[in-house]
Short mmCIF file of C-alpha atoms in Angstrom, two decimals:
data_model
loop_
_atom_site.label_atom_id
_atom_site.label_comp_id
_atom_site.label_asym_id
_atom_site.label_seq_id
_atom_site.Cartn_x
_atom_site.Cartn_y
_atom_site.Cartn_z
CA UNK A 521 103.62 140.91 107.53
CA UNK A 522 107.11 139.44 107.20
CA UNK A 523 108.60 142.79 106.13
CA UNK A 524 106.78 144.60 108.91
CA UNK A 525 107.92 142.18 111.62
CA UNK A 526 111.56 142.33 110.48
CA UNK A 527 111.59 146.13 110.09
CA UNK A 528 109.73 146.87 113.31
CA UNK A 529 111.89 144.48 115.36
CA UNK A 530 115.09 146.01 113.96
CA UNK A 531 113.74 149.46 114.79
CA UNK A 532 112.97 148.43 118.39
CA UNK A 533 116.42 146.89 118.86
CA UNK A 534 118.59 149.59 117.29
CA UNK A 535 116.65 152.83 116.95
CA UNK A 536 115.13 153.41 120.41
CA UNK A 537 116.99 155.00 123.33
CA UNK A 538 115.54 153.04 126.24
CA UNK A 539 117.42 155.09 128.88
CA UNK A 540 115.43 158.13 127.76
CA UNK A 541 112.20 156.15 127.34
CA UNK A 542 112.43 154.74 130.88
CA UNK A 543 113.56 158.15 132.30
CA UNK A 544 116.87 156.69 133.50
CA UNK A 545 118.76 159.60 131.93
CA UNK A 546 117.53 163.23 132.16
CA UNK A 547 116.92 165.14 128.95
CA UNK A 548 119.10 168.10 128.08
CA UNK A 549 116.12 170.44 127.49
CA UNK A 550 114.54 169.79 130.94
CA UNK A 551 114.93 172.63 133.43
CA UNK A 552 116.34 172.21 136.91
CA UNK A 553 113.68 171.38 139.50
CA UNK A 554 111.16 170.36 136.82
CA UNK A 555 110.01 166.83 136.28
CA UNK A 556 111.32 165.76 132.85
CA UNK A 557 108.59 165.29 130.25
CA UNK A 558 109.54 162.60 127.73
CA UNK A 559 107.91 162.45 124.31
CA UNK A 560 108.22 159.64 121.77
CA UNK A 561 110.50 161.64 119.39
CA UNK A 562 112.91 162.13 122.31
CA UNK A 563 113.36 158.38 122.65
CA UNK A 564 113.94 157.73 118.92
CA UNK A 565 117.56 157.91 117.74
CA UNK A 566 118.54 159.91 114.64
CA UNK A 567 118.91 158.01 111.36
CA UNK A 568 122.74 158.00 111.17
CA UNK A 569 123.09 156.82 114.76
CA UNK A 570 120.47 154.11 114.17
CA UNK A 571 122.32 152.91 111.02
CA UNK A 572 125.63 152.87 112.91
CA UNK A 573 124.17 150.64 115.66
CA UNK A 574 122.81 148.22 113.03
CA UNK A 575 126.20 148.04 111.25
CA UNK A 576 128.02 147.49 114.55
CA UNK A 577 126.04 144.29 115.30
CA UNK A 578 127.14 141.31 113.22
CA UNK A 579 124.32 139.16 114.59
CA UNK A 580 121.64 141.60 113.44
CA UNK A 581 123.26 141.92 109.99
CA UNK A 582 123.33 138.11 109.67
CA UNK A 583 119.62 137.86 110.58
CA UNK A 584 118.73 140.67 108.17
CA UNK A 585 120.61 138.93 105.33
CA UNK A 586 118.80 135.64 106.07
CA UNK A 587 115.48 137.48 106.19
CA UNK A 588 116.21 139.18 102.84
CA UNK A 589 117.06 135.84 101.20
CA UNK A 590 113.90 134.24 102.55
CA UNK A 591 111.77 137.22 101.47
CA UNK A 592 113.16 137.08 97.91
CA UNK A 593 112.42 133.35 97.79
CA UNK A 594 108.86 134.02 98.91
CA UNK A 595 108.51 136.83 96.35
CA UNK A 596 109.55 134.53 93.49
CA UNK A 597 107.18 131.85 94.77
CA UNK A 598 104.27 134.31 94.97
CA UNK A 599 104.92 135.52 91.40
CA UNK A 600 104.95 131.93 90.13
CA UNK A 601 101.71 131.27 92.03
CA UNK A 602 100.10 134.32 90.45
CA UNK A 603 100.89 132.93 87.00
CA UNK A 604 99.31 129.60 87.98
CA UNK A 605 96.25 131.37 89.38
CA UNK A 606 95.86 133.30 86.14
CA UNK A 607 95.90 130.04 84.18
CA UNK A 608 93.30 128.57 86.55
CA UNK A 609 91.12 131.65 86.10
CA UNK A 610 91.38 131.37 82.32
CA UNK A 611 90.50 127.66 82.46
CA UNK A 612 87.39 128.34 84.54
CA UNK A 613 86.16 131.20 82.36
CA UNK A 614 86.99 129.74 78.92
CA UNK A 615 86.88 125.94 79.26
CA UNK A 616 84.26 125.55 82.00
CA UNK A 617 82.28 128.70 81.11
CA UNK A 618 82.15 129.85 84.74
CA UNK A 619 82.76 133.62 85.05
CA UNK A 620 84.69 134.78 88.12
CA UNK A 621 81.71 136.67 89.55
CA UNK A 622 79.55 133.50 89.42
CA UNK A 623 82.12 131.11 90.85
CA UNK A 624 81.01 131.44 94.47
CA UNK A 625 77.47 130.39 93.54
CA UNK A 626 78.65 127.06 92.06
CA UNK A 627 79.13 123.96 94.19
CA UNK A 628 82.13 121.69 93.72
CA UNK A 629 79.87 118.98 92.27
CA UNK A 630 78.74 121.42 89.52
CA UNK A 631 82.33 122.34 88.68
CA UNK A 632 83.30 118.66 88.60
CA UNK A 633 80.37 117.80 86.31
CA UNK A 634 81.40 120.53 83.85
CA UNK A 635 84.97 119.28 83.89
CA UNK A 636 83.85 115.72 83.05
CA UNK A 637 81.62 117.06 80.24
CA UNK A 638 84.48 119.12 78.76
CA UNK A 639 86.70 116.03 78.81
CA UNK A 640 84.12 114.13 76.76
CA UNK A 641 83.93 116.93 74.17
CA UNK A 642 87.55 118.05 73.92
CA UNK A 643 89.55 115.20 75.53
CA UNK A 644 91.91 117.43 77.51
CA UNK A 645 93.48 114.35 79.07
CA UNK A 646 94.75 112.52 75.97
CA UNK A 647 95.48 109.21 77.71
CA UNK A 648 91.83 108.28 78.35
CA UNK A 649 88.49 109.21 76.86
CA UNK A 650 86.54 109.86 80.06
CA UNK A 651 87.55 111.16 83.45
CA UNK A 652 85.73 109.89 86.52
CA UNK A 653 85.15 111.70 89.78
CA UNK A 654 87.73 109.41 91.37
CA UNK A 655 90.36 110.38 88.74
CA UNK A 656 89.85 114.06 89.52
CA UNK A 657 90.19 113.52 93.26
CA UNK A 658 93.30 111.40 92.73
CA UNK A 659 95.01 114.21 90.85
CA UNK A 660 94.06 116.85 93.42
CA UNK A 661 94.84 114.77 96.53
CA UNK A 662 97.71 112.57 95.31
CA UNK A 663 100.22 113.47 98.04
CA UNK A 664 97.61 114.02 100.78
CA UNK A 665 96.26 110.50 100.28
CA UNK A 666 99.74 109.11 100.83
CA UNK A 667 100.12 111.12 104.05
CA UNK A 668 96.68 110.06 105.33
CA UNK A 669 97.54 106.41 104.62
CA UNK A 670 100.89 106.66 106.43
CA UNK A 671 99.20 108.18 109.49
CA UNK A 672 96.53 105.46 109.34
CA UNK A 673 99.18 102.71 109.27
CA UNK A 674 101.17 104.42 112.10
CA UNK A 675 104.18 104.60 109.80
CA UNK A 676 105.33 108.11 110.70
CA UNK A 677 107.23 108.46 114.02
CA UNK A 678 105.09 111.20 115.50
CA UNK A 679 103.99 109.40 118.69
CA UNK A 680 106.39 109.34 121.62
CA UNK A 681 106.30 108.09 125.23
CA UNK A 682 107.85 110.69 127.52
CA UNK A 683 108.46 110.50 131.26
CA UNK A 684 105.76 112.23 133.32
CA UNK A 685 103.84 113.22 130.15
CA UNK A 686 103.07 109.70 128.91
CA UNK A 687 102.01 109.26 125.26
CA UNK A 688 102.55 112.46 123.25
CA UNK A 689 101.83 113.19 119.58
CA UNK A 690 104.00 115.80 117.89
CA UNK A 691 103.12 116.89 114.35
CA UNK A 692 103.57 120.57 113.52
CA UNK A 693 103.51 122.62 110.34
CA UNK A 694 107.33 122.64 110.32
CA UNK A 695 107.60 118.86 110.60
CA UNK A 696 104.88 118.40 107.95
CA UNK A 697 106.76 120.76 105.59
CA UNK A 698 109.97 118.76 106.05
CA UNK A 699 108.09 115.49 105.50
CA UNK A 700 106.65 116.73 102.19
CA UNK A 701 110.07 118.04 101.18
CA UNK A 702 111.58 114.66 101.96
CA UNK A 703 109.03 112.46 100.20
CA UNK A 704 107.21 114.40 97.51
CA UNK A 705 108.77 117.50 95.99
CA UNK A 706 112.22 118.17 97.44
CA UNK A 707 115.57 117.37 95.72
CA UNK A 708 116.21 113.64 96.09
CA UNK A 709 112.60 112.90 97.09
CA UNK A 710 110.87 109.62 96.21
CA UNK A 711 108.73 111.35 93.57
CA UNK A 712 110.57 112.55 90.46
CA UNK A 713 107.77 114.98 89.55
CA UNK A 714 104.20 115.81 90.56
CA UNK A 715 102.69 112.62 89.18
CA UNK A 716 105.34 109.89 89.00
CA UNK A 717 107.31 107.88 91.55
CA UNK A 718 110.97 107.27 90.73
CA UNK A 719 111.47 104.01 88.84
CA UNK A 720 113.98 102.72 91.41
CA UNK A 721 111.37 103.02 94.16
CA UNK A 722 109.24 100.42 92.37
CA UNK A 723 111.99 97.77 92.29
CA UNK A 724 112.24 95.44 95.28
CA UNK A 725 115.95 94.84 94.64
CA UNK A 726 116.80 98.50 95.28
CA UNK A 727 114.96 98.82 98.63
CA UNK A 728 118.04 98.55 100.88
CA UNK A 729 120.04 101.11 98.90
CA UNK A 730 117.04 103.46 98.71
CA UNK A 731 116.48 103.13 102.45
CA UNK A 732 120.11 104.04 103.17
CA UNK A 733 119.88 107.07 100.87
CA UNK A 734 116.59 108.15 102.42
CA UNK A 735 117.98 107.78 105.96
CA UNK A 736 121.05 109.84 104.98
CA UNK A 737 118.80 112.51 103.44
CA UNK A 738 116.74 112.59 106.65
CA UNK A 739 119.84 113.19 108.77
CA UNK A 740 121.13 115.91 106.39
CA UNK A 741 117.74 117.60 106.38
CA UNK A 742 117.68 117.44 110.17
CA UNK A 743 121.16 119.02 110.36
CA UNK A 744 120.04 121.77 107.96
CA UNK A 745 117.05 122.42 110.25
CA UNK A 746 119.40 122.49 113.24
CA UNK A 747 121.62 125.03 111.48
CA UNK A 748 118.65 127.26 110.65
CA UNK A 749 117.07 126.74 114.08
CA UNK A 750 118.12 130.14 115.57
CA UNK A 751 116.67 132.08 112.61
CA UNK A 752 113.44 130.09 112.50
CA UNK A 753 113.06 130.23 116.29
CA UNK A 754 113.49 134.01 116.37
CA UNK A 755 110.91 134.36 113.61
CA UNK A 756 108.44 132.03 115.35
CA UNK A 757 108.74 133.95 118.62
CA UNK A 758 108.35 137.35 116.98
CA UNK A 759 105.45 136.28 114.76
CA UNK A 760 103.65 134.61 117.68
CA UNK A 761 104.10 137.72 119.84
CA UNK A 762 102.82 140.12 117.19
CA UNK A 763 99.99 137.76 116.16
CA UNK A 764 98.58 136.73 119.52
CA UNK A 765 99.36 139.62 121.90
CA UNK A 766 96.41 141.73 120.73
CA UNK A 767 94.14 138.67 120.45
CA UNK A 768 94.92 137.64 124.04
CA UNK A 769 94.21 141.19 125.25
CA UNK A 770 90.93 141.38 123.33
CA UNK A 771 89.80 137.76 123.80
CA UNK A 772 91.82 136.16 126.62
CA UNK A 773 89.57 133.13 126.55
CA UNK A 774 90.82 132.26 123.05
CA UNK A 775 93.82 130.41 124.54
CA UNK A 776 91.40 128.15 126.41
CA UNK A 777 89.50 127.38 123.21
CA UNK A 778 90.23 124.20 121.31
CA UNK A 779 91.08 123.37 117.70
CA UNK A 780 91.53 120.20 115.70
CA UNK A 781 95.23 119.34 115.77
CA UNK A 782 97.23 118.76 112.61
CA UNK A 783 97.62 115.10 113.57
CA UNK A 784 93.86 114.93 114.20
CA UNK A 785 93.10 116.31 110.75
CA UNK A 786 95.19 113.55 109.14
CA UNK A 787 93.89 110.82 111.44
CA UNK A 788 90.23 111.77 110.86
CA UNK A 789 90.49 112.49 107.14
CA UNK A 790 88.90 110.12 104.63
CA UNK A 791 90.79 109.05 101.54
CA UNK A 792 89.87 111.38 98.64
CA UNK A 793 88.29 113.95 100.96
CA UNK A 794 88.78 117.51 99.74
CA UNK A 795 89.89 120.28 102.10
CA UNK A 796 86.53 122.04 102.21
CA UNK A 797 84.69 118.76 102.86
CA UNK A 798 87.02 117.92 105.76
CA UNK A 799 86.68 121.42 107.20
CA UNK A 800 82.88 121.29 107.03
CA UNK A 801 82.75 117.88 108.71
CA UNK A 802 85.12 118.82 111.54
CA UNK A 803 83.30 122.14 112.03
CA UNK A 804 80.05 120.23 112.57
CA UNK A 805 81.82 118.11 115.16
CA UNK A 806 83.41 121.06 116.99
CA UNK A 807 80.59 121.80 119.46
CA UNK A 808 79.99 118.17 120.50
CA UNK A 809 83.75 117.65 120.89
CA UNK A 810 84.11 120.80 123.00
CA UNK A 811 81.17 119.74 125.19
CA UNK A 812 82.72 116.31 125.70
CA UNK A 813 86.14 117.72 126.65
CA UNK A 814 84.60 120.34 128.96
CA UNK A 815 82.63 117.66 130.79
CA UNK A 816 85.89 116.62 132.48
CA UNK A 817 86.84 119.04 135.26
CA UNK A 818 89.39 119.02 138.08
CA UNK A 819 88.04 120.04 141.53
CA UNK A 820 91.49 121.33 142.56
CA UNK A 821 91.85 123.54 139.45
CA UNK A 822 88.28 124.76 139.92
CA UNK A 823 89.00 125.90 143.49
CA UNK A 824 92.30 127.54 142.47
CA UNK A 825 90.75 129.39 139.51
CA UNK A 826 87.87 130.72 141.62
CA UNK A 827 90.00 131.88 144.57
CA UNK A 828 92.87 133.44 142.61
CA UNK A 829 90.28 135.34 140.57
CA UNK A 830 88.59 136.54 143.77
CA UNK A 831 91.85 137.77 145.38
CA UNK A 832 93.18 139.49 142.25
CA UNK A 833 89.81 141.10 141.51
CA UNK A 834 89.44 142.40 145.07
CA UNK A 835 92.86 144.10 145.12
CA UNK A 836 92.33 145.52 141.63
CA UNK A 837 88.91 146.91 142.64
CA UNK A 838 90.45 148.74 145.66
CA UNK A 839 93.27 150.24 143.56
CA UNK A 840 90.82 151.45 140.90
CA UNK A 841 88.55 152.96 143.59
CA UNK A 842 91.51 154.83 145.14
CA UNK A 843 92.53 156.11 141.68
CA UNK A 844 89.00 157.40 141.04
CA UNK A 845 89.00 159.11 144.43
CA UNK A 846 92.37 160.80 143.90
CA UNK A 847 94.39 160.53 140.71
CA UNK A 848 97.60 161.30 142.63
CA UNK A 849 97.57 157.62 143.57
CA UNK A 850 98.91 156.97 140.06
CA UNK A 851 102.11 158.87 140.91
CA UNK A 852 103.00 156.30 143.58
CA UNK A 853 105.88 154.16 142.36
CA UNK A 854 104.87 150.79 140.83
CA UNK A 855 101.13 151.41 141.32
CA UNK A 856 100.51 151.33 137.56
CA UNK A 857 102.58 148.15 137.32
CA UNK A 858 100.44 146.53 140.03
CA UNK A 859 97.18 147.55 138.30
CA UNK A 860 98.46 146.22 134.97
CA UNK A 861 99.60 142.89 136.44
CA UNK A 862 96.35 142.40 138.33
CA UNK A 863 94.39 143.17 135.18
CA UNK A 864 96.52 140.65 133.28
CA UNK A 865 95.82 138.02 135.93
CA UNK A 866 92.11 138.70 135.50
CA UNK A 867 92.40 138.28 131.73
CA UNK A 868 94.28 135.00 132.14
CA UNK A 869 91.64 133.74 134.54
CA UNK A 870 89.03 134.39 131.88
CA UNK A 871 91.07 132.03 129.72
CA UNK A 872 90.92 129.45 132.52
CA UNK A 873 87.10 129.39 132.65
CA UNK A 874 87.24 125.96 131.05
CA UNK A 875 88.46 124.66 134.42
CA UNK A 876 85.24 125.88 136.09
CA UNK A 877 82.34 123.54 135.25
CA UNK A 878 78.98 124.81 134.09
CA UNK A 879 76.55 124.50 136.99
CA UNK A 880 73.81 123.34 134.58
CA UNK A 881 75.95 120.63 132.95
CA UNK A 882 74.69 117.03 133.07
CA UNK A 883 77.35 114.30 133.18
CA UNK A 884 76.77 112.05 130.13
CA UNK A 885 80.15 111.34 128.46
CA UNK A 886 79.00 108.27 126.50
CA UNK A 887 76.21 110.19 124.74
CA UNK A 888 78.54 113.14 124.07
CA UNK A 889 81.21 110.89 122.57
CA UNK A 890 78.61 109.26 120.31
CA UNK A 891 77.60 112.72 119.09
CA UNK A 892 81.26 113.44 118.35
CA UNK A 893 81.65 110.13 116.48
CA UNK A 894 78.64 110.99 114.29
CA UNK A 895 80.76 113.74 112.71
CA UNK A 896 84.41 112.68 113.00
CA UNK A 897 83.62 109.04 111.96
CA UNK A 898 86.78 107.55 113.51
CA UNK A 899 87.75 106.52 117.01
CA UNK A 900 89.79 103.61 118.48
CA UNK A 901 87.87 100.49 119.48
CA UNK A 902 88.91 100.78 123.13
CA UNK A 903 86.99 104.07 123.45
CA UNK A 904 83.71 102.16 123.25
CA UNK A 905 82.19 102.08 126.72
CA UNK A 906 85.12 103.99 128.22
CA UNK A 907 84.10 107.58 127.44
CA UNK A 908 84.26 108.53 131.13
CA UNK A 909 87.88 107.43 131.58
CA UNK A 910 90.67 110.01 131.74
CA UNK A 911 92.75 107.93 129.27
CA UNK A 912 90.04 108.36 126.62
CA UNK A 913 89.93 112.10 127.23
CA UNK A 914 93.75 112.31 126.98
CA UNK A 915 93.70 110.50 123.62
CA UNK A 916 90.87 112.75 122.43
CA UNK A 917 92.98 115.76 123.46
CA UNK A 918 95.63 114.63 120.97
CA UNK A 919 93.05 115.12 118.21
CA UNK A 920 91.31 118.15 119.74
CA UNK A 921 93.93 120.28 121.47
CA UNK A 922 93.96 123.61 123.29
CA UNK A 923 94.97 126.55 121.14
CA UNK A 924 97.63 127.37 123.76
CA UNK A 925 99.11 123.88 123.24
CA UNK A 926 99.10 124.44 119.47
CA UNK A 927 100.99 127.73 119.86
CA UNK A 928 103.50 126.12 122.23
CA UNK A 929 104.12 123.21 119.84
CA UNK A 930 104.70 125.58 116.92
CA UNK A 931 107.15 127.62 119.04
CA UNK A 932 109.07 124.48 120.04
CA UNK A 933 108.96 123.04 116.51
CA UNK A 934 112.29 124.62 115.33
CA UNK A 935 114.05 122.83 118.22
CA UNK A 936 112.22 119.48 118.22
CA UNK A 937 111.79 118.94 114.45
CA UNK A 938 115.57 118.55 113.75
CA UNK A 939 115.85 115.99 116.57
CA UNK A 940 112.96 113.93 115.19
CA UNK A 941 114.44 114.03 111.68
CA UNK A 942 117.88 112.97 112.91
CA UNK A 943 116.99 110.33 115.51
CA UNK A 944 113.43 109.06 114.85
CA UNK A 945 112.88 109.10 111.09
CA UNK A 946 115.97 107.14 109.85
CA UNK A 947 114.81 104.02 111.72
CA UNK A 948 111.62 104.07 109.59
CA UNK A 949 113.36 104.67 106.25
CA UNK A 950 113.08 101.05 105.06
CA UNK A 951 109.41 100.84 106.11
CA UNK A 952 108.66 104.07 104.21
CA UNK A 953 110.41 102.80 101.06
CA UNK A 954 108.47 99.51 101.27
CA UNK A 955 105.22 101.42 101.80
CA UNK A 956 105.64 103.47 98.63
CA UNK A 957 106.61 100.39 96.62
CA UNK A 958 103.80 98.16 97.90
CA UNK A 959 101.01 100.75 97.93
CA UNK A 960 101.61 102.67 94.69
CA UNK A 961 99.63 101.91 91.54
CA UNK A 962 99.77 103.60 88.16
CA UNK A 963 96.46 104.81 86.74
CA UNK A 964 96.23 105.82 83.08
CA UNK A 965 95.72 109.57 82.72
CA UNK A 966 96.37 110.15 86.42
CA UNK A 967 99.85 108.81 87.17
CA UNK A 968 101.12 107.09 90.32
CA UNK A 969 98.69 107.19 93.23
CA UNK A 970 98.29 105.59 96.65
CA UNK A 971 96.44 102.29 96.21
CA UNK A 972 94.38 102.95 99.37
CA UNK A 973 92.81 105.91 97.54
CA UNK A 974 91.27 103.54 94.98
CA UNK A 975 88.76 102.54 97.70
CA UNK A 976 89.22 98.87 96.75
CA UNK A 977 87.79 96.87 99.65
CA UNK A 978 88.98 93.57 98.14
CA UNK A 979 92.63 94.62 98.45
CA UNK A 980 92.45 97.00 101.43
CA UNK A 981 89.23 96.18 103.27
CA UNK A 982 89.03 95.31 106.95
CA UNK A 983 87.42 91.90 107.73
CA UNK A 984 85.66 93.40 110.78
CA UNK A 985 83.67 95.64 108.43
CA UNK A 986 82.94 93.16 105.64
CA UNK A 987 81.13 89.91 105.01
CA UNK A 988 83.17 86.73 104.65
CA UNK A 989 85.05 86.47 101.34
CA UNK A 990 84.67 90.14 100.36
CA UNK A 991 88.32 91.00 101.10
CA UNK A 992 91.63 89.29 100.42
CA UNK A 993 93.71 91.85 102.34
CA UNK A 994 96.31 90.75 104.87
CA UNK A 995 96.86 92.66 108.11
CA UNK A 996 99.63 94.64 106.39
CA UNK A 997 97.41 95.53 103.43
CA UNK A 998 94.20 96.47 105.22
CA UNK A 999 93.48 100.02 106.37
CA UNK A 1000 92.99 100.50 110.09
CA UNK A 1001 89.73 101.53 111.80
CA UNK A 1002 87.68 100.77 108.70
CA UNK A 1003 89.11 103.75 106.81
CA UNK A 1004 88.67 102.11 103.39
CA UNK A 1005 85.00 101.32 104.03
CA UNK A 1006 84.18 104.69 105.59
CA UNK A 1007 86.03 106.54 102.82
CA UNK A 1008 84.10 104.53 100.23
CA UNK A 1009 80.78 105.44 101.89
CA UNK A 1010 81.75 109.12 102.13
CA UNK A 1011 82.87 109.29 98.48
CA UNK A 1012 79.74 107.50 97.23
CA UNK A 1013 77.50 109.91 99.16
CA UNK A 1014 79.31 113.09 98.03
CA UNK A 1015 79.58 111.84 94.42
CA UNK A 1016 76.27 110.05 93.70
CA UNK A 1017 76.99 109.76 89.93
CA UNK A 1018 80.22 107.83 90.49
CA UNK A 1019 80.18 104.15 89.48
CA UNK A 1020 82.23 102.12 92.00
CA UNK A 1021 83.96 98.85 91.03
CA UNK A 1022 81.88 95.66 91.49
CA UNK A 1023 83.24 94.60 94.95
CA UNK A 1024 82.73 98.10 96.31
CA UNK A 1025 79.27 98.33 94.75
CA UNK A 1026 78.35 94.99 96.37
CA UNK A 1027 79.52 96.31 99.76
CA UNK A 1028 77.46 99.48 99.37
CA UNK A 1029 74.34 97.54 98.36
CA UNK A 1030 74.69 95.24 101.41
CA UNK A 1031 75.15 98.31 103.59
CA UNK A 1032 71.99 99.95 102.22
CA UNK A 1033 70.01 96.78 102.87
CA UNK A 1034 71.30 96.64 106.44
CA UNK A 1035 70.40 100.30 107.03
CA UNK A 1036 66.89 99.72 105.66
CA UNK A 1037 66.43 96.67 107.90
CA UNK A 1038 67.59 98.62 110.97
CA UNK A 1039 65.31 101.51 110.07
CA UNK A 1040 62.34 99.16 109.67
CA UNK A 1041 63.03 97.62 113.09
CA UNK A 1042 62.96 101.00 114.83
CA UNK A 1043 59.53 101.78 116.34
CA UNK A 1044 57.77 104.84 114.92
CA UNK A 1045 58.30 108.16 116.61
CA UNK A 1046 54.71 108.36 117.88
CA UNK A 1047 55.10 105.06 119.74
CA UNK A 1048 58.38 106.20 121.32
CA UNK A 1049 56.68 109.38 122.50
CA UNK A 1050 53.59 107.56 123.76
CA UNK A 1051 55.66 105.17 125.90
CA UNK A 1052 57.23 108.04 127.84
CA UNK A 1053 55.37 110.03 130.52
CA UNK A 1054 55.92 113.34 128.73
CA UNK A 1055 54.77 111.86 125.42
CA UNK A 1056 51.69 110.31 127.03
CA UNK A 1057 50.81 113.65 128.57
CA UNK A 1058 51.25 115.53 125.28
CA UNK A 1059 49.40 112.97 123.13
CA UNK A 1060 46.49 112.71 125.58
#
């Protein structure tokens, strides 16, 4: 795709004679008095002339050189990945005895069980005799657990208050890539390799010097992003155009669809939750979330969408009818342009159907938000009882954004990301250094991990979720919104053979008792039905 976009764009810029294509210059082979007939080969320049135009533009040569360097880097990275994938394939077929053709029929729990059994027999990890399910998840999700914890503690400067727009969250793929480069695997990052934090980061006496170095690295990385901004911006624009133009034509309503934002995926993610588990959970919550967001409509936008669609459709219908009656109408100047523009307006209005409420919709935001919470598991306390407020919907939109907003953010990312790195991140450098020092523990056979990922409610539990005396965590140490407790419940359910530590096991046993008591207090289904008029009628 990258090669095609670069080659095709260069061809369009340097190898097409647009004067001939737009009939601004007559062709030499057209006869006098005849209307010139232009074919595609007539508008394409010969090879030598095309090469000369490329060589005459220094800007195009510079972009082509940058594209070639980036493509070679990607090629080397893909080749290295192929070698890693081959090793993974060999490990699955030889060590785990799972042939490639049977892999799709195995669940992750089955693969994990085989891995634990192989460790007992062959001791692949030499530092400990047995691997637990938690050890495996720690090794897979080491860096992601750190990122989830930083988002949970509001450590990353991704929330801004802008005039007119209010509170805005900005976290794109470009900013996430720079963050990982800065903290985990880039030159000068806090981690010295894939499993170990630098020794200096663990010493309290070096925090000020480390913070100054990290702030300086943030500024330099931001300046590098600013220098590469033109190249990245051109690529983002071209890739977005080639990717979404056909999709918008075929499915114009796709821009009005919603998706879970990148910030939302980190905010809603449990500690030690694998990618496929997160995707399955958010996919189950997609329909309830879309129904909740669509329950808010603007009367003004509804009227505008309906009337603009009516006017554009009426004019387009008349033009099409005239064209069917006599095709000479198409020879009238700008008539095709008008038909195309009116058709485009119609397509865009199909994308704006979300502004027009469903006539059969029943207004029940509280129930809809509870259905959403059943799947996403997290929401701020002030949402309770305020599901019908526009502020709650605006905060939900930060987690569940329009696809058009996602595309716009990614297009603006090359411009905004350098500014955030230069002006917002350095002020948090000391807090980030302290976070990695205070919340990193070394586990034998696993390496350095985020202490929140140990699911230790005694050290990171929230008193609102626990009985008295079950946690010793201060406000700084506890996870927000009950993330430690909910992550513990999720991990215990998805890994039933895992043996949690005693405090966590005590919490889970108390929770089970509470659930059983609540279930016993609920009246049976037959009584609930009998008390209602419909149930009484059916049971009679």
